[in-house]
PDB file of C-alpha atoms in Angstrom:
ATOM      1  CA  UNK A  16       0.020   0.053   0.017  1.00  0.00           C
ATOM      2  CA  UNK A  17       2.870   2.373   0.952  1.00  0.00           C
ATOM      3  CA  UNK A  18       4.869   1.603  -2.136  1.00  0.00           C
ATOM      4  CA  UNK A  19       1.797   2.202  -4.358  1.00  0.00           C
ATOM      5  CA  UNK A  20       1.287   5.608  -2.812  1.00  0.00           C
ATOM      6  CA  UNK A  21       4.947   6.420  -3.288  1.00  0.00           C
ATOM      7  CA  UNK A  22       4.949   5.318  -6.892  1.00  0.00           C
ATOM      8  CA  UNK A  23       1.951   7.474  -7.521  1.00  0.00           C
ATOM      9  CA  UNK A  24       3.616  10.638  -5.947  1.00  0.00           C
ATOM     10  CA  UNK A  25       6.732   9.926  -7.840  1.00  0.00           C
ATOM     11  CA  UNK A  26       4.785   9.680 -11.118  1.00  0.00           C
ATOM     12  CA  UNK A  27       2.909  12.846 -10.470  1.00  0.00           C
ATOM     13  CA  UNK A  28       6.226  14.698  -9.721  1.00  0.00           C
ATOM     14  CA  UNK A  29       7.811  13.463 -12.892  1.00  0.00           C
ATOM     15  CA  UNK A  30       4.781  14.504 -14.930  1.00  0.00           C
ATOM     16  CA  UNK A  31       4.966  17.891 -13.242  1.00  0.00           C
ATOM     17  CA  UNK A  32       8.648  18.341 -14.076  1.00  0.00           C
ATOM     18  CA  UNK A  33       8.137  17.207 -17.732  1.00  0.00           C
ATOM     19  CA  UNK A  34       5.292  19.788 -18.207  1.00  0.00           C
ATOM     20  CA  UNK A  35       7.321  22.587 -16.577  1.00  0.00           C
ATOM     21  CA  UNK A  36       9.729  22.617 -19.427  1.00  0.00           C
ATOM     22  CA  UNK A  37       6.973  22.521 -22.055  1.00  0.00           C
ATOM     23  CA  UNK A  38       5.076  25.474 -20.379  1.00  0.00           C
ATOM     24  CA  UNK A  39       8.027  27.827 -20.464  1.00  0.00           C
ATOM     25  CA  UNK A  40       7.764  30.282 -23.278  1.00  0.00           C
ATOM     26  CA  UNK A  41      10.544  29.817 -25.954  1.00  0.00           C
ATOM     27  CA  UNK A  42      12.882  32.708 -26.064  1.00  0.00           C
ATOM     28  CA  UNK A  43      15.093  33.497 -29.044  1.00  0.00           C
ATOM     29  CA  UNK A  44      17.955  36.004 -29.219  1.00  0.00           C
ATOM     30  CA  UNK A  45      21.086  36.609 -27.346  1.00  0.00           C
ATOM     31  CA  UNK A  46      22.114  39.054 -24.629  1.00  0.00           C
ATOM     32  CA  UNK A  47      22.695  41.856 -27.326  1.00  0.00           C
ATOM     33  CA  UNK A  48      19.181  41.587 -28.911  1.00  0.00           C
ATOM     34  CA  UNK A  49      15.717  41.997 -27.307  1.00  0.00           C
ATOM     35  CA  UNK A  50      14.280  38.549 -26.553  1.00  0.00           C
ATOM     36  CA  UNK A  51      11.450  37.347 -28.873  1.00  0.00           C
ATOM     37  CA  UNK A  52       8.611  35.303 -27.220  1.00  0.00           C
ATOM     38  CA  UNK A  53       6.793  32.871 -29.522  1.00  0.00           C
ATOM     39  CA  UNK A  54       3.649  31.050 -28.765  1.00  0.00           C
ATOM     40  CA  UNK A  55       4.116  27.487 -27.604  1.00  0.00           C
ATOM     41  CA  UNK A  56       1.827  24.376 -27.192  1.00  0.00           C
ATOM     42  CA  UNK A  57      -0.628  24.637 -24.381  1.00  0.00           C
ATOM     43  CA  UNK A  58      -0.816  21.597 -22.235  1.00  0.00           C
ATOM     44  CA  UNK A  59      -3.334  20.872 -19.579  1.00  0.00           C
ATOM     45  CA  UNK A  60      -1.968  19.737 -16.159  1.00  0.00           C
ATOM     46  CA  UNK A  61      -3.881  17.187 -14.029  1.00  0.00           C
ATOM     47  CA  UNK A  62      -2.719  16.466 -10.496  1.00  0.00           C
ATOM     48  CA  UNK A  63      -3.988  13.031  -9.266  1.00  0.00           C
ATOM     49  CA  UNK A  64      -3.855  12.343  -5.467  1.00  0.00           C
ATOM     50  CA  UNK A  65      -5.186   9.372  -3.590  1.00  0.00           C
ATOM     51  CA  UNK A  66      -4.307   5.585  -3.120  1.00  0.00           C
ATOM     52  CA  UNK A  67      -4.081   2.823  -5.636  1.00  0.00           C
ATOM     53  CA  UNK A  68      -5.852  -0.386  -4.810  1.00  0.00           C
ATOM     54  CA  UNK A  69      -5.450  -3.658  -6.623  1.00  0.00           C
ATOM     55  CA  UNK A  70      -8.507  -4.849  -8.477  1.00  0.00           C
ATOM     56  CA  UNK A  71      -7.753  -8.520  -7.728  1.00  0.00           C
ATOM     57  CA  UNK A  72      -5.312  -9.552  -5.083  1.00  0.00           C
ATOM     58  CA  UNK A  73      -4.552 -12.363  -2.648  1.00  0.00           C
ATOM     59  CA  UNK A  74      -3.541 -11.830   0.847  1.00  0.00           C
ATOM     60  CA  UNK A  75      -0.159 -13.373   1.732  1.00  0.00           C
ATOM     61  CA  UNK A  76       0.918 -13.877   5.411  1.00  0.00           C
ATOM     62  CA  UNK A  77       4.092 -15.134   6.863  1.00  0.00           C
ATOM     63  CA  UNK A  78       4.691 -17.462   9.761  1.00  0.00           C
ATOM     64  CA  UNK A  79       3.906 -16.280  13.356  1.00  0.00           C
ATOM     65  CA  UNK A  80       7.000 -16.388  15.592  1.00  0.00           C
ATOM     66  CA  UNK A  81       8.287 -14.885  18.812  1.00  0.00           C
ATOM     67  CA  UNK A  82      10.957 -13.027  16.803  1.00  0.00           C
ATOM     68  CA  UNK A  83       8.773 -10.738  14.514  1.00  0.00           C
ATOM     69  CA  UNK A  84      11.992  -9.936  12.654  1.00  0.00           C
ATOM     70  CA  UNK A  85      12.675 -12.702  10.172  1.00  0.00           C
ATOM     71  CA  UNK A  86      15.564 -12.605   7.640  1.00  0.00           C
ATOM     72  CA  UNK A  87      14.678 -13.416   4.105  1.00  0.00           C
ATOM     73  CA  UNK A  88      16.873 -15.881   2.231  1.00  0.00           C
ATOM     74  CA  UNK A  89      15.213 -15.266  -1.164  1.00  0.00           C
ATOM     75  CA  UNK A  90      12.247 -13.444  -2.691  1.00  0.00           C
ATOM     76  CA  UNK A  91      10.305 -13.897  -5.886  1.00  0.00           C
ATOM     77  CA  UNK A  92      10.942 -11.143  -8.346  1.00  0.00           C
ATOM     78  CA  UNK A  93       8.582  -8.127  -8.205  1.00  0.00           C
ATOM     79  CA  UNK A  94       5.664  -8.642 -10.639  1.00  0.00           C
ATOM     80  CA  UNK A  95       6.496 -12.204 -11.310  1.00  0.00           C
ATOM     81  CA  UNK A  96       3.535 -14.452 -12.198  1.00  0.00           C
ATOM     82  CA  UNK A  97       3.008 -17.194  -9.486  1.00  0.00           C
ATOM     83  CA  UNK A  98       0.384 -19.881  -9.211  1.00  0.00           C
ATOM     84  CA  UNK A  99      -1.310 -21.151  -6.308  1.00  0.00           C
ATOM     85  CA  UNK A 100       1.135 -23.249  -4.167  1.00  0.00           C
ATOM     86  CA  UNK A 101       4.315 -21.673  -5.603  1.00  0.00           C
ATOM     87  CA  UNK A 102       6.922 -20.352  -3.138  1.00  0.00           C
ATOM     88  CA  UNK A 103       7.098 -16.557  -3.036  1.00  0.00           C
ATOM     89  CA  UNK A 104       9.355 -16.001  -0.101  1.00  0.00           C
ATOM     90  CA  UNK A 105      12.186 -18.128   1.556  1.00  0.00           C
ATOM     91  CA  UNK A 106      12.940 -17.267   5.192  1.00  0.00           C
ATOM     92  CA  UNK A 107      16.365 -17.895   6.871  1.00  0.00           C
ATOM     93  CA  UNK A 108      15.624 -20.894   9.115  1.00  0.00           C
ATOM     94  CA  UNK A 109      18.905 -20.886  11.112  1.00  0.00           C
ATOM     95  CA  UNK A 110      17.657 -19.070  14.109  1.00  0.00           C
ATOM     96  CA  UNK A 111      14.424 -21.125  14.226  1.00  0.00           C
ATOM     97  CA  UNK A 112      16.299 -24.372  13.930  1.00  0.00           C
ATOM     98  CA  UNK A 113      18.641 -23.329  16.671  1.00  0.00           C
ATOM     99  CA  UNK A 114      15.696 -22.537  18.898  1.00  0.00           C
ATOM    100  CA  UNK A 115      14.078 -25.890  18.040  1.00  0.00           C
ATOM    101  CA  UNK A 116      17.299 -27.809  18.966  1.00  0.00           C
ATOM    102  CA  UNK A 117      17.567 -25.813  22.133  1.00  0.00           C
ATOM    103  CA  UNK A 118      13.942 -26.902  23.119  1.00  0.00           C
ATOM    104  CA  UNK A 119      14.606 -30.444  22.101  1.00  0.00           C
ATOM    105  CA  UNK A 120      17.663 -30.530  24.467  1.00  0.00           C
ATOM    106  CA  UNK A 121      15.434 -29.170  27.278  1.00  0.00           C
ATOM    107  CA  UNK A 122      13.005 -31.870  26.689  1.00  0.00           C
ATOM    108  CA  UNK A 123      15.717 -34.529  26.751  1.00  0.00           C
ATOM    109  CA  UNK A 124      17.245 -33.102  29.943  1.00  0.00           C
ATOM    110  CA  UNK A 125      13.634 -32.926  31.570  1.00  0.00           C
ATOM    111  CA  UNK A 126      12.994 -36.592  30.603  1.00  0.00           C
ATOM    112  CA  UNK A 127      16.458 -37.624  32.121  1.00  0.00           C
ATOM    113  CA  UNK A 128      15.594 -35.714  35.233  1.00  0.00           C
ATOM    114  CA  UNK A 129      12.094 -37.519  35.561  1.00  0.00           C
ATOM    115  CA  UNK A 130      13.818 -40.796  34.952  1.00  0.00           C
ATOM    116  CA  UNK A 131      16.331 -40.042  37.660  1.00  0.00           C
ATOM    117  CA  UNK A 132      13.559 -38.861  40.116  1.00  0.00           C
ATOM    118  CA  UNK A 133      11.618 -42.076  39.303  1.00  0.00           C
ATOM    119  CA  UNK A 134      14.782 -44.246  39.919  1.00  0.00           C
ATOM    120  CA  UNK A 135      15.292 -42.343  43.313  1.00  0.00           C
ATOM    121  CA  UNK A 136      11.675 -42.822  44.351  1.00  0.00           C
ATOM    122  CA  UNK A 137      11.795 -46.590  43.565  1.00  0.00           C
ATOM    123  CA  UNK A 138      14.949 -46.883  45.679  1.00  0.00           C
ATOM    124  CA  UNK A 139      13.361 -45.066  48.463  1.00  0.00           C
ATOM    125  CA  UNK A 140      10.281 -47.265  48.336  1.00  0.00           C
ATOM    126  CA  UNK A 141      12.417 -50.420  48.441  1.00  0.00           C
ATOM    127  CA  UNK A 142      14.381 -49.080  51.419  1.00  0.00           C
ATOM    128  CA  UNK A 143      11.044 -48.244  53.294  1.00  0.00           C
ATOM    129  CA  UNK A 144       9.771 -51.794  52.343  1.00  0.00           C
ATOM    130  CA  UNK A 145      13.101 -53.317  53.717  1.00  0.00           C
ATOM    131  CA  UNK A 146      12.712 -51.241  56.939  1.00  0.00           C
ATOM    132  CA  UNK A 147       9.028 -52.546  57.302  1.00  0.00           C
ATOM    133  CA  UNK A 148      10.259 -56.289  56.872  1.00  0.00           C
ATOM    134  CA  UNK A 149      13.127 -55.579  59.130  1.00  0.00           C
ATOM    135  CA  UNK A 150      10.821 -54.160  61.877  1.00  0.00           C
ATOM    136  CA  UNK A 151       8.374 -57.177  61.477  1.00  0.00           C
ATOM    137  CA  UNK A 152      11.307 -59.587  62.030  1.00  0.00           C
TER     138      UNK A 152
END
């Protein structure tokens, strides 16, 4: 939306600059003679303002991540024809993969801690059962 507005303003500025040269009267003669003004071609100027909206567009969205700033690995050329299902953007996956590996490591460590705690609990239960049998004897 913003680039379309910028493009429209740039186009209006270029048209205004091009018409400025044509609107100047043509002057003949040098510094020692009186200038002669001739009639030039009259051009109508039209200043357009507003926004440009696409007649037919498809909304594109990116992945939702905790890090809103995603690096792009590649991007389809501007104005290229794409079909449904074609890749338009390639994101840099290195930070995301590093975070996934970190989370997987946390899961493995938590599983090891749970296994260790279960083993300690089983040892404690066995010791208590042994104490009970010892007290019975």
